[in-house]
């Protein structure tokens, strides 16, 4: 196995996914298989090769720092699960 | 099994439909009604549509009929109906991305491509099914259920734009917009016997197209002919201030060069695309298609893309890594699915995401998070990006020698629903011929070029950066001397 169950638990937590105990073994298996497939990369010497992050080697565009958006809070909050007085509601964070 | 039914409206191209409208043979309203009736009659067998917008389509049809008659609207797509993959945002209409996570998401804004097609006078019929968040190659990973292939409803239509491909193939829409991250318009188009183009990375604005892997995603066109793809691509391409990754490159009129002669065209055949794993019957159909181009004056030579076998490995690091970042926005707080009775904030995040996402999406989020996590970044993400450079360099070298590359889209024809759904690795390996193109960011079309056991086979034609005009020209010339693109599944024929 290229990845242990404990690592899957850790990564699932980093990704904020509540993986149930009974699914852990299956997930670990599949993810391990995928990592084995990916390991094919290790056979290739990439010393001195520049990483390609954008296929056109483009760089981020800059624009004038001017206001282009209008406030649409009501519209955006109309599709939120829980809203009150223009605020998004989440469970209590500070006891 | 196959019929070339030229008179049937549902099998006409968008260009032909537009001519019928302009000549007064049919009104936009009548045309829209025909497609709505066909969807009602045939879609229960296919499950291609997630949402059909009957009322909006009828209202739009009346307005466009008037504008065409008054001369206010003369765009070549005016009045022609179409369908959008359900990841393009459409104000007031469900945009689900095939996910439970967005099964209640009514977008507050429009995608740029939708906006452009609205201005052209195109009529939206509805939003079509897809693999959840465009992750999948069979359209079996949808919260709204699997889609069937119109050529054999026990088989997959391909994915992730499976609803788009099935809808066009069955005559439930003349064309559709899909999205392609690793082959998601080319592969389903191939399985369903229709034409498609994945343009150069950056050719079309992605504003309002839900992100999967941002260094790979590109909108694509799925249609009945190369001629139709030229019209649609021209209508939706170009720089958009709302998408800073869209390319600042002029948009040629793709229709103008469709009739250029292919005499002297240099075709390269990447030998790696014909190695072990390619079905012998598919290989035969592809070789016959390439032969046809030599009759049109092209020359053929073997070329090599020596790093293409690394594509699956590099892609299944880069795409999940970027997906894990893009999908971090779904938190159960601002929009989308939110779990019941969260105990605390952490529980709200973790349970909303676990319950809202399907298995394939969660697998990729975990892989991507792992590849980006402390201590693994260099070994996975950075390594994959270096290999991506090598793959790109292969294409750059090949295009110094030839004008286009040709090969299969997929190693086999469409497989049975359920055949690979428990084996993600087998599914991933099926993307072997489409992934190198996505990683390099070059454009490619896929066109139907024959059948193997009554199932369509697609030819992939790959071009240099921003050379979509050449690809469409090459595809169109082939379609002038063959009729594979005019074949329709008989089960769905008749108005």
PDB file of N, CA and C in Angstrom, chain B residues 57-153:
ATOM      1  N   UNK B  57     -37.903  28.846 -23.229  1.00  0.00           N
ATOM      2  CA  UNK B  57     -37.601  28.584 -24.638  1.00  0.00           C
ATOM      3  C   UNK B  57     -38.723  29.120 -25.532  1.00  0.00           C
ATOM      4  N   UNK B  58     -39.972  28.920 -25.093  1.00  0.00           N
ATOM      5  CA  UNK B  58     -41.112  29.402 -25.905  1.00  0.00           C
ATOM      6  C   UNK B  58     -41.127  30.932 -25.948  1.00  0.00           C
ATOM      7  N   UNK B  59     -40.901  31.553 -24.804  1.00  0.00           N
ATOM      8  CA  UNK B  59     -40.899  33.022 -24.746  1.00  0.00           C
ATOM      9  C   UNK B  59     -39.792  33.579 -25.634  1.00  0.00           C
ATOM     10  N   UNK B  60     -38.624  32.947 -25.529  1.00  0.00           N
ATOM     11  CA  UNK B  60     -37.479  33.394 -26.327  1.00  0.00           C
ATOM     12  C   UNK B  60     -37.767  33.188 -27.821  1.00  0.00           C
ATOM     13  N   UNK B  61     -38.413  32.077 -28.158  1.00  0.00           N
ATOM     14  CA  UNK B  61     -38.705  31.766 -29.564  1.00  0.00           C
ATOM     15  C   UNK B  61     -39.577  32.848 -30.194  1.00  0.00           C
ATOM     16  N   UNK B  62     -40.582  33.311 -29.465  1.00  0.00           N
ATOM     17  CA  UNK B  62     -41.472  34.357 -29.998  1.00  0.00           C
ATOM     18  C   UNK B  62     -40.664  35.625 -30.275  1.00  0.00           C
ATOM     19  N   UNK B  63     -39.842  36.007 -29.280  1.00  0.00           N
ATOM     20  CA  UNK B  63     -39.045  37.231 -29.415  1.00  0.00           C
ATOM     21  C   UNK B  63     -38.083  37.129 -30.597  1.00  0.00           C
ATOM     22  N   UNK B  64     -37.474  35.965 -30.772  1.00  0.00           N
ATOM     23  CA  UNK B  64     -36.482  35.822 -31.842  1.00  0.00           C
ATOM     24  C   UNK B  64     -37.153  35.745 -33.210  1.00  0.00           C
ATOM     25  N   UNK B  65     -38.313  35.079 -33.275  1.00  0.00           N
ATOM     26  CA  UNK B  65     -39.077  35.080 -34.527  1.00  0.00           C
ATOM     27  C   UNK B  65     -39.320  36.528 -34.988  1.00  0.00           C
ATOM     28  N   UNK B  66     -39.742  37.381 -34.049  1.00  0.00           N
ATOM     29  CA  UNK B  66     -40.010  38.783 -34.380  1.00  0.00           C
ATOM     30  C   UNK B  66     -38.758  39.510 -34.825  1.00  0.00           C
ATOM     31  N   UNK B  67     -37.660  39.281 -34.116  1.00  0.00           N
ATOM     32  CA  UNK B  67     -36.407  39.985 -34.440  1.00  0.00           C
ATOM     33  C   UNK B  67     -35.853  39.539 -35.792  1.00  0.00           C
ATOM     34  N   UNK B  68     -36.020  38.263 -36.111  1.00  0.00           N
ATOM     35  CA  UNK B  68     -35.529  37.790 -37.416  1.00  0.00           C
ATOM     36  C   UNK B  68     -36.389  38.403 -38.524  1.00  0.00           C
ATOM     37  N   UNK B  69     -37.705  38.397 -38.296  1.00  0.00           N
ATOM     38  CA  UNK B  69     -38.616  38.941 -39.316  1.00  0.00           C
ATOM     39  C   UNK B  69     -38.372  40.429 -39.542  1.00  0.00           C
ATOM     40  N   UNK B  70     -38.083  41.165 -38.462  1.00  0.00           N
ATOM     41  CA  UNK B  70     -37.880  42.621 -38.606  1.00  0.00           C
ATOM     42  C   UNK B  70     -36.464  42.942 -39.088  1.00  0.00           C
ATOM     43  N   UNK B  71     -35.628  41.924 -39.216  1.00  0.00           N
ATOM     44  CA  UNK B  71     -34.276  42.164 -39.699  1.00  0.00           C
ATOM     45  C   UNK B  71     -33.316  42.618 -38.626  1.00  0.00           C
ATOM     46  N   UNK B  72     -33.801  42.660 -37.384  1.00  0.00           N
ATOM     47  CA  UNK B  72     -32.973  43.125 -36.268  1.00  0.00           C
ATOM     48  C   UNK B  72     -31.878  42.106 -35.926  1.00  0.00           C
ATOM     49  N   UNK B  73     -32.148  40.835 -36.238  1.00  0.00           N
ATOM     50  CA  UNK B  73     -31.233  39.757 -35.868  1.00  0.00           C
ATOM     51  C   UNK B  73     -30.883  38.945 -37.107  1.00  0.00           C
ATOM     52  N   UNK B  74     -29.583  38.884 -37.435  1.00  0.00           N
ATOM     53  CA  UNK B  74     -29.218  38.059 -38.593  1.00  0.00           C
ATOM     54  C   UNK B  74     -28.003  37.172 -38.311  1.00  0.00           C
ATOM     55  N   UNK B  75     -27.799  36.861 -37.052  1.00  0.00           N
ATOM     56  CA  UNK B  75     -26.694  35.968 -36.694  1.00  0.00           C
ATOM     57  C   UNK B  75     -26.974  34.555 -37.227  1.00  0.00           C
ATOM     58  N   UNK B  76     -25.939  33.851 -37.731  1.00  0.00           N
ATOM     59  CA  UNK B  76     -26.172  32.515 -38.299  1.00  0.00           C
ATOM     60  C   UNK B  76     -26.683  31.466 -37.302  1.00  0.00           C
ATOM     61  N   UNK B  77     -26.670  31.783 -36.013  1.00  0.00           N
ATOM     62  CA  UNK B  77     -27.231  30.833 -35.040  1.00  0.00           C
ATOM     63  C   UNK B  77     -28.599  31.289 -34.531  1.00  0.00           C
ATOM     64  N   UNK B  78     -29.088  32.418 -35.036  1.00  0.00           N
ATOM     65  CA  UNK B  78     -30.362  32.962 -34.553  1.00  0.00           C
ATOM     66  C   UNK B  78     -31.487  31.957 -34.756  1.00  0.00           C
ATOM     67  N   UNK B  79     -32.211  31.707 -33.687  1.00  0.00           N
ATOM     68  CA  UNK B  79     -33.364  30.821 -33.746  1.00  0.00           C
ATOM     69  C   UNK B  79     -33.045  29.354 -33.580  1.00  0.00           C
ATOM     70  N   UNK B  80     -31.764  29.003 -33.610  1.00  0.00           N
ATOM     71  CA  UNK B  80     -31.399  27.583 -33.506  1.00  0.00           C
ATOM     72  C   UNK B  80     -31.315  27.192 -32.020  1.00  0.00           C
ATOM     73  N   UNK B  81     -32.052  26.145 -31.625  1.00  0.00           N
ATOM     74  CA  UNK B  81     -32.022  25.715 -30.225  1.00  0.00           C
ATOM     75  C   UNK B  81     -30.729  24.989 -29.878  1.00  0.00           C
ATOM     76  N   UNK B  82     -30.425  24.896 -28.601  1.00  0.00           N
ATOM     77  CA  UNK B  82     -29.222  24.193 -28.146  1.00  0.00           C
ATOM     78  C   UNK B  82     -29.368  23.840 -26.673  1.00  0.00           C
ATOM     79  N   UNK B  83     -28.420  23.049 -26.178  1.00  0.00           N
ATOM     80  CA  UNK B  83     -28.415  22.654 -24.762  1.00  0.00           C
ATOM     81  C   UNK B  83     -27.068  22.986 -24.140  1.00  0.00           C
ATOM     82  N   UNK B  84     -27.062  23.295 -22.857  1.00  0.00           N
ATOM     83  CA  UNK B  84     -25.827  23.615 -22.130  1.00  0.00           C
ATOM     84  C   UNK B  84     -25.546  22.534 -21.098  1.00  0.00           C
ATOM     85  N   UNK B  85     -24.294  22.105 -21.038  1.00  0.00           N
ATOM     86  CA  UNK B  85     -23.870  21.221 -19.955  1.00  0.00           C
ATOM     87  C   UNK B  85     -24.190  21.918 -18.636  1.00  0.00           C
ATOM     88  N   UNK B  86     -24.622  21.145 -17.644  1.00  0.00           N
ATOM     89  CA  UNK B  86     -25.133  21.774 -16.426  1.00  0.00           C
ATOM     90  C   UNK B  86     -24.058  22.327 -15.497  1.00  0.00           C
ATOM     91  N   UNK B  87     -22.925  22.781 -16.076  1.00  0.00           N
ATOM     92  CA  UNK B  87     -21.953  23.502 -15.249  1.00  0.00           C
ATOM     93  C   UNK B  87     -21.779  24.939 -15.698  1.00  0.00           C
ATOM     94  N   UNK B  88     -22.581  25.341 -16.725  1.00  0.00           N
ATOM     95  CA  UNK B  88     -22.556  26.747 -17.145  1.00  0.00           C
ATOM     96  C   UNK B  88     -23.642  27.490 -16.379  1.00  0.00           C
ATOM     97  N   UNK B  89     -23.254  28.573 -15.711  1.00  0.00           N
ATOM     98  CA  UNK B  89     -24.206  29.310 -14.906  1.00  0.00           C
ATOM     99  C   UNK B  89     -25.238  30.027 -15.774  1.00  0.00           C
ATOM    100  N   UNK B  90     -26.488  29.871 -15.386  1.00  0.00           N
ATOM    101  CA  UNK B  90     -27.615  30.456 -16.103  1.00  0.00           C
ATOM    102  C   UNK B  90     -28.529  31.062 -15.051  1.00  0.00           C
ATOM    103  N   UNK B  91     -28.639  32.376 -15.085  1.00  0.00           N
ATOM    104  CA  UNK B  91     -29.412  33.094 -14.076  1.00  0.00           C
ATOM    105  C   UNK B  91     -30.851  32.549 -13.992  1.00  0.00           C
ATOM    106  N   UNK B  92     -31.272  32.231 -12.788  1.00  0.00           N
ATOM    107  CA  UNK B  92     -32.657  31.805 -12.587  1.00  0.00           C
ATOM    108  C   UNK B  92     -32.928  30.346 -12.922  1.00  0.00           C
ATOM    109  N   UNK B  93     -31.917  29.624 -13.426  1.00  0.00           N
ATOM    110  CA  UNK B  93     -32.096  28.218 -13.800  1.00  0.00           C
ATOM    111  C   UNK B  93     -31.116  27.382 -12.977  1.00  0.00           C
ATOM    112  N   UNK B  94     -31.561  26.189 -12.573  1.00  0.00           N
ATOM    113  CA  UNK B  94     -30.688  25.287 -11.814  1.00  0.00           C
ATOM    114  C   UNK B  94     -29.361  25.044 -12.549  1.00  0.00           C
ATOM    115  N   UNK B  95     -28.246  25.163 -11.829  1.00  0.00           N
ATOM    116  CA  UNK B  95     -26.931  24.790 -12.355  1.00  0.00           C
ATOM    117  C   UNK B  95     -26.348  23.802 -11.358  1.00  0.00           C
ATOM    118  N   UNK B  96     -26.550  22.507 -11.604  1.00  0.00           N
ATOM    119  CA  UNK B  96     -26.285  21.489 -10.581  1.00  0.00           C
ATOM    120  C   UNK B  96     -24.890  20.896 -10.630  1.00  0.00           C
ATOM    121  N   UNK B  97     -24.192  21.007 -11.774  1.00  0.00           N
ATOM    122  CA  UNK B  97     -22.913  20.318 -11.971  1.00  0.00           C
ATOM    123  C   UNK B  97     -23.055  18.814 -11.736  1.00  0.00           C
ATOM    124  N   UNK B  98     -24.259  18.282 -11.886  1.00  0.00           N
ATOM    125  CA  UNK B  98     -24.469  16.845 -11.685  1.00  0.00           C
ATOM    126  C   UNK B  98     -24.224  16.402 -10.255  1.00  0.00           C
ATOM    127  N   UNK B  99     -24.303  17.352  -9.317  1.00  0.00           N
ATOM    128  CA  UNK B  99     -23.942  17.062  -7.923  1.00  0.00           C
ATOM    129  C   UNK B  99     -25.083  17.351  -6.956  1.00  0.00           C
ATOM    130  N   UNK B 100     -25.152  16.530  -5.908  1.00  0.00           N
ATOM    131  CA  UNK B 100     -26.075  16.828  -4.811  1.00  0.00           C
ATOM    132  C   UNK B 100     -25.680  18.166  -4.175  1.00  0.00           C
ATOM    133  N   UNK B 101     -24.376  18.445  -4.173  1.00  0.00           N
ATOM    134  CA  UNK B 101     -23.862  19.676  -3.581  1.00  0.00           C
ATOM    135  C   UNK B 101     -24.538  20.922  -4.163  1.00  0.00           C
ATOM    136  N   UNK B 102     -24.851  20.888  -5.464  1.00  0.00           N
ATOM    137  CA  UNK B 102     -25.446  22.066  -6.104  1.00  0.00           C
ATOM    138  C   UNK B 102     -26.869  21.780  -6.605  1.00  0.00           C
ATOM    139  N   UNK B 103     -27.508  20.756  -6.017  1.00  0.00           N
ATOM    140  CA  UNK B 103     -28.844  20.380  -6.494  1.00  0.00           C
ATOM    141  C   UNK B 103     -29.903  21.420  -6.151  1.00  0.00           C
ATOM    142  N   UNK B 104     -29.514  22.451  -5.398  1.00  0.00           N
ATOM    143  CA  UNK B 104     -30.453  23.545  -5.091  1.00  0.00           C
ATOM    144  C   UNK B 104     -29.886  24.893  -5.548  1.00  0.00           C
ATOM    145  N   UNK B 105     -28.880  24.857  -6.418  1.00  0.00           N
ATOM    146  CA  UNK B 105     -28.165  26.095  -6.762  1.00  0.00           C
ATOM    147  C   UNK B 105     -28.758  26.795  -7.992  1.00  0.00           C
ATOM    148  N   UNK B 106     -29.390  27.919  -7.746  1.00  0.00           N
ATOM    149  CA  UNK B 106     -29.898  28.755  -8.841  1.00  0.00           C
ATOM    150  C   UNK B 106     -28.896  29.890  -8.981  1.00  0.00           C
ATOM    151  N   UNK B 107     -28.174  29.899 -10.069  1.00  0.00           N
ATOM    152  CA  UNK B 107     -27.092  30.868 -10.219  1.00  0.00           C
ATOM    153  C   UNK B 107     -27.606  32.306 -10.247  1.00  0.00           C
ATOM    154  N   UNK B 108     -26.920  33.218  -9.542  1.00  0.00           N
ATOM    155  CA  UNK B 108     -27.321  34.626  -9.611  1.00  0.00           C
ATOM    156  C   UNK B 108     -26.739  35.367 -10.817  1.00  0.00           C
ATOM    157  N   UNK B 109     -25.995  34.692 -11.676  1.00  0.00           N
ATOM    158  CA  UNK B 109     -25.419  35.385 -12.838  1.00  0.00           C
ATOM    159  C   UNK B 109     -25.274  34.420 -14.005  1.00  0.00           C
ATOM    160  N   UNK B 110     -24.976  34.975 -15.192  1.00  0.00           N
ATOM    161  CA  UNK B 110     -24.847  34.186 -16.415  1.00  0.00           C
ATOM    162  C   UNK B 110     -23.382  33.964 -16.785  1.00  0.00           C
ATOM    163  N   UNK B 111     -23.084  32.768 -17.303  1.00  0.00           N
ATOM    164  CA  UNK B 111     -21.761  32.505 -17.878  1.00  0.00           C
ATOM    165  C   UNK B 111     -21.607  33.349 -19.141  1.00  0.00           C
ATOM    166  N   UNK B 112     -20.365  33.734 -19.457  1.00  0.00           N
ATOM    167  CA  UNK B 112     -20.126  34.556 -20.654  1.00  0.00           C
ATOM    168  C   UNK B 112     -20.588  33.849 -21.934  1.00  0.00           C
ATOM    169  N   UNK B 113     -20.351  32.543 -22.048  1.00  0.00           N
ATOM    170  CA  UNK B 113     -20.759  31.840 -23.282  1.00  0.00           C
ATOM    171  C   UNK B 113     -22.284  31.863 -23.457  1.00  0.00           C
ATOM    172  N   UNK B 114     -23.004  31.748 -22.344  1.00  0.00           N
ATOM    173  CA  UNK B 114     -24.476  31.780 -22.390  1.00  0.00           C
ATOM    174  C   UNK B 114     -24.926  33.177 -22.820  1.00  0.00           C
ATOM    175  N   UNK B 115     -24.277  34.181 -22.248  1.00  0.00           N
ATOM    176  CA  UNK B 115     -24.575  35.565 -22.593  1.00  0.00           C
ATOM    177  C   UNK B 115     -24.347  35.807 -24.092  1.00  0.00           C
ATOM    178  N   UNK B 116     -23.242  35.285 -24.605  1.00  0.00           N
ATOM    179  CA  UNK B 116     -22.923  35.485 -26.034  1.00  0.00           C
ATOM    180  C   UNK B 116     -23.938  34.778 -26.919  1.00  0.00           C
ATOM    181  N   UNK B 117     -24.344  33.566 -26.545  1.00  0.00           N
ATOM    182  CA  UNK B 117     -25.322  32.846 -27.361  1.00  0.00           C
ATOM    183  C   UNK B 117     -26.698  33.516 -27.279  1.00  0.00           C
ATOM    184  N   UNK B 118     -27.019  34.097 -26.120  1.00  0.00           N
ATOM    185  CA  UNK B 118     -28.265  34.854 -26.023  1.00  0.00           C
ATOM    186  C   UNK B 118     -28.257  36.033 -26.986  1.00  0.00           C
ATOM    187  N   UNK B 119     -27.124  36.718 -27.060  1.00  0.00           N
ATOM    188  CA  UNK B 119     -27.027  37.855 -27.977  1.00  0.00           C
ATOM    189  C   UNK B 119     -27.121  37.430 -29.431  1.00  0.00           C
ATOM    190  N   UNK B 120     -26.660  36.196 -29.714  1.00  0.00           N
ATOM    191  CA  UNK B 120     -26.723  35.690 -31.088  1.00  0.00           C
ATOM    192  C   UNK B 120     -28.143  35.259 -31.453  1.00  0.00           C
ATOM    193  N   UNK B 121     -29.030  35.171 -30.455  1.00  0.00           N
ATOM    194  CA  UNK B 121     -30.403  34.747 -30.722  1.00  0.00           C
ATOM    195  C   UNK B 121     -30.587  33.244 -30.677  1.00  0.00           C
ATOM    196  N   UNK B 122     -29.647  32.537 -30.062  1.00  0.00           N
ATOM    197  CA  UNK B 122     -29.790  31.086 -29.901  1.00  0.00           C
ATOM    198  C   UNK B 122     -30.808  30.818 -28.788  1.00  0.00           C
ATOM    199  N   UNK B 123     -31.517  29.685 -28.881  1.00  0.00           N
ATOM    200  CA  UNK B 123     -32.581  29.388 -27.916  1.00  0.00           C
ATOM    201  C   UNK B 123     -32.183  28.208 -27.032  1.00  0.00           C
ATOM    202  N   UNK B 124     -32.045  28.476 -25.732  1.00  0.00           N
ATOM    203  CA  UNK B 124     -31.672  27.405 -24.790  1.00  0.00           C
ATOM    204  C   UNK B 124     -32.862  26.468 -24.562  1.00  0.00           C
ATOM    205  N   UNK B 125     -32.638  25.159 -24.779  1.00  0.00           N
ATOM    206  CA  UNK B 125     -33.681  24.157 -24.518  1.00  0.00           C
ATOM    207  C   UNK B 125     -33.601  23.663 -23.078  1.00  0.00           C
ATOM    208  N   UNK B 126     -32.378  23.559 -22.560  1.00  0.00           N
ATOM    209  CA  UNK B 126     -32.233  23.066 -21.192  1.00  0.00           C
ATOM    210  C   UNK B 126     -30.792  22.803 -20.843  1.00  0.00           C
ATOM    211  N   UNK B 127     -30.616  22.241 -19.646  1.00  0.00           N
ATOM    212  CA  UNK B 127     -29.293  21.962 -19.108  1.00  0.00           C
ATOM    213  C   UNK B 127     -29.118  20.442 -19.083  1.00  0.00           C
ATOM    214  N   UNK B 128     -27.973  19.989 -19.562  1.00  0.00           N
ATOM    215  CA  UNK B 128     -27.809  18.552 -19.744  1.00  0.00           C
ATOM    216  C   UNK B 128     -26.862  17.901 -18.734  1.00  0.00           C
ATOM    217  N   UNK B 129     -27.080  16.608 -18.579  1.00  0.00           N
ATOM    218  CA  UNK B 129     -26.437  15.777 -17.565  1.00  0.00           C
ATOM    219  C   UNK B 129     -24.920  15.680 -17.780  1.00  0.00           C
ATOM    220  N   UNK B 130     -24.229  15.306 -16.738  1.00  0.00           N
ATOM    221  CA  UNK B 130     -22.759  15.276 -16.757  1.00  0.00           C
ATOM    222  C   UNK B 130     -22.262  14.480 -15.565  1.00  0.00           C
ATOM    223  N   UNK B 131     -21.016  14.019 -15.633  1.00  0.00           N
ATOM    224  CA  UNK B 131     -20.387  13.457 -14.447  1.00  0.00           C
ATOM    225  C   UNK B 131     -20.229  14.581 -13.434  1.00  0.00           C
ATOM    226  N   UNK B 132     -20.385  14.241 -12.177  1.00  0.00           N
ATOM    227  CA  UNK B 132     -20.344  15.239 -11.107  1.00  0.00           C
ATOM    228  C   UNK B 132     -19.076  16.108 -11.189  1.00  0.00           C
ATOM    229  N   UNK B 133     -19.277  17.410 -11.246  1.00  0.00           N
ATOM    230  CA  UNK B 133     -18.187  18.387 -11.357  1.00  0.00           C
ATOM    231  C   UNK B 133     -17.221  18.037 -12.504  1.00  0.00           C
ATOM    232  N   UNK B 134     -17.759  17.384 -13.532  1.00  0.00           N
ATOM    233  CA  UNK B 134     -17.007  17.026 -14.752  1.00  0.00           C
ATOM    234  C   UNK B 134     -15.919  15.989 -14.489  1.00  0.00           C
ATOM    235  N   UNK B 135     -16.059  15.242 -13.388  1.00  0.00           N
ATOM    236  CA  UNK B 135     -15.058  14.220 -13.064  1.00  0.00           C
ATOM    237  C   UNK B 135     -15.606  12.843 -13.410  1.00  0.00           C
ATOM    238  N   UNK B 136     -15.142  12.318 -14.549  1.00  0.00           N
ATOM    239  CA  UNK B 136     -15.594  11.001 -14.964  1.00  0.00           C
ATOM    240  C   UNK B 136     -15.507  10.862 -16.464  1.00  0.00           C
ATOM    241  N   UNK B 137     -15.557   9.620 -16.923  1.00  0.00           N
ATOM    242  CA  UNK B 137     -15.431   9.354 -18.357  1.00  0.00           C
ATOM    243  C   UNK B 137     -16.611   8.536 -18.871  1.00  0.00           C
ATOM    244  N   UNK B 138     -17.680   8.432 -18.081  1.00  0.00           N
ATOM    245  CA  UNK B 138     -18.794   7.572 -18.491  1.00  0.00           C
ATOM    246  C   UNK B 138     -20.166   8.164 -18.200  1.00  0.00           C
ATOM    247  N   UNK B 139     -20.211   9.302 -17.555  1.00  0.00           N
ATOM    248  CA  UNK B 139     -21.451   9.932 -17.096  1.00  0.00           C
ATOM    249  C   UNK B 139     -22.230   9.059 -16.107  1.00  0.00           C
ATOM    250  N   UNK B 140     -21.510   8.144 -15.453  1.00  0.00           N
ATOM    251  CA  UNK B 140     -22.163   7.343 -14.402  1.00  0.00           C
ATOM    252  C   UNK B 140     -22.052   8.023 -13.041  1.00  0.00           C
ATOM    253  N   UNK B 141     -21.151   9.023 -12.940  1.00  0.00           N
ATOM    254  CA  UNK B 141     -20.958   9.720 -11.656  1.00  0.00           C
ATOM    255  C   UNK B 141     -21.850  10.946 -11.556  1.00  0.00           C
ATOM    256  N   UNK B 142     -23.133  10.810 -11.868  1.00  0.00           N
ATOM    257  CA  UNK B 142     -24.020  11.968 -11.748  1.00  0.00           C
ATOM    258  C   UNK B 142     -25.028  11.724 -10.655  1.00  0.00           C
ATOM    259  N   UNK B 143     -25.296  12.756  -9.856  1.00  0.00           N
ATOM    260  CA  UNK B 143     -26.342  12.676  -8.825  1.00  0.00           C
ATOM    261  C   UNK B 143     -27.696  12.414  -9.487  1.00  0.00           C
ATOM    262  N   UNK B 144     -27.823  12.803 -10.763  1.00  0.00           N
ATOM    263  CA  UNK B 144     -29.086  12.654 -11.489  1.00  0.00           C
ATOM    264  C   UNK B 144     -29.153  11.354 -12.284  1.00  0.00           C
ATOM    265  N   UNK B 145     -28.231  10.445 -12.039  1.00  0.00           N
ATOM    266  CA  UNK B 145     -28.280   9.129 -12.673  1.00  0.00           C
ATOM    267  C   UNK B 145     -27.462   9.067 -13.943  1.00  0.00           C
ATOM    268  N   UNK B 146     -27.210   7.839 -14.393  1.00  0.00           N
ATOM    269  CA  UNK B 146     -26.396   7.618 -15.588  1.00  0.00           C
ATOM    270  C   UNK B 146     -27.163   8.045 -16.834  1.00  0.00           C
ATOM    271  N   UNK B 147     -26.423   8.386 -17.884  1.00  0.00           N
ATOM    272  CA  UNK B 147     -26.999   8.710 -19.191  1.00  0.00           C
ATOM    273  C   UNK B 147     -26.755   7.511 -20.102  1.00  0.00           C
ATOM    274  N   UNK B 148     -27.699   7.242 -21.010  1.00  0.00           N
ATOM    275  CA  UNK B 148     -27.521   6.116 -21.932  1.00  0.00           C
ATOM    276  C   UNK B 148     -27.012   6.603 -23.284  1.00  0.00           C
ATOM    277  N   UNK B 149     -26.294   5.732 -23.971  1.00  0.00           N
ATOM    278  CA  UNK B 149     -25.785   6.034 -25.314  1.00  0.00           C
ATOM    279  C   UNK B 149     -26.895   5.754 -26.327  1.00  0.00           C
ATOM    280  N   UNK B 150     -27.259   6.739 -27.154  1.00  0.00           N
ATOM    281  CA  UNK B 150     -28.374   6.544 -28.093  1.00  0.00           C
ATOM    282  C   UNK B 150     -28.139   5.409 -29.108  1.00  0.00           C
ATOM    283  N   UNK B 151     -26.888   5.020 -29.328  1.00  0.00           N
ATOM    284  CA  UNK B 151     -26.609   3.936 -30.272  1.00  0.00           C
ATOM    285  C   UNK B 151     -26.838   2.573 -29.646  1.00  0.00           C
ATOM    286  N   UNK B 152     -26.833   2.507 -28.330  1.00  0.00           N
ATOM    287  CA  UNK B 152     -27.088   1.267 -27.595  1.00  0.00           C
ATOM    288  C   UNK B 152     -27.311   1.680 -26.151  1.00  0.00           C
ATOM    289  N   UNK B 153     -28.577   1.669 -25.740  1.00  0.00           N
ATOM    290  CA  UNK B 153     -28.894   2.277 -24.438  1.00  0.00           C
ATOM    291  C   UNK B 153     -28.401   1.454 -23.245  1.00  0.00           C
TER     292      UNK B 153
END
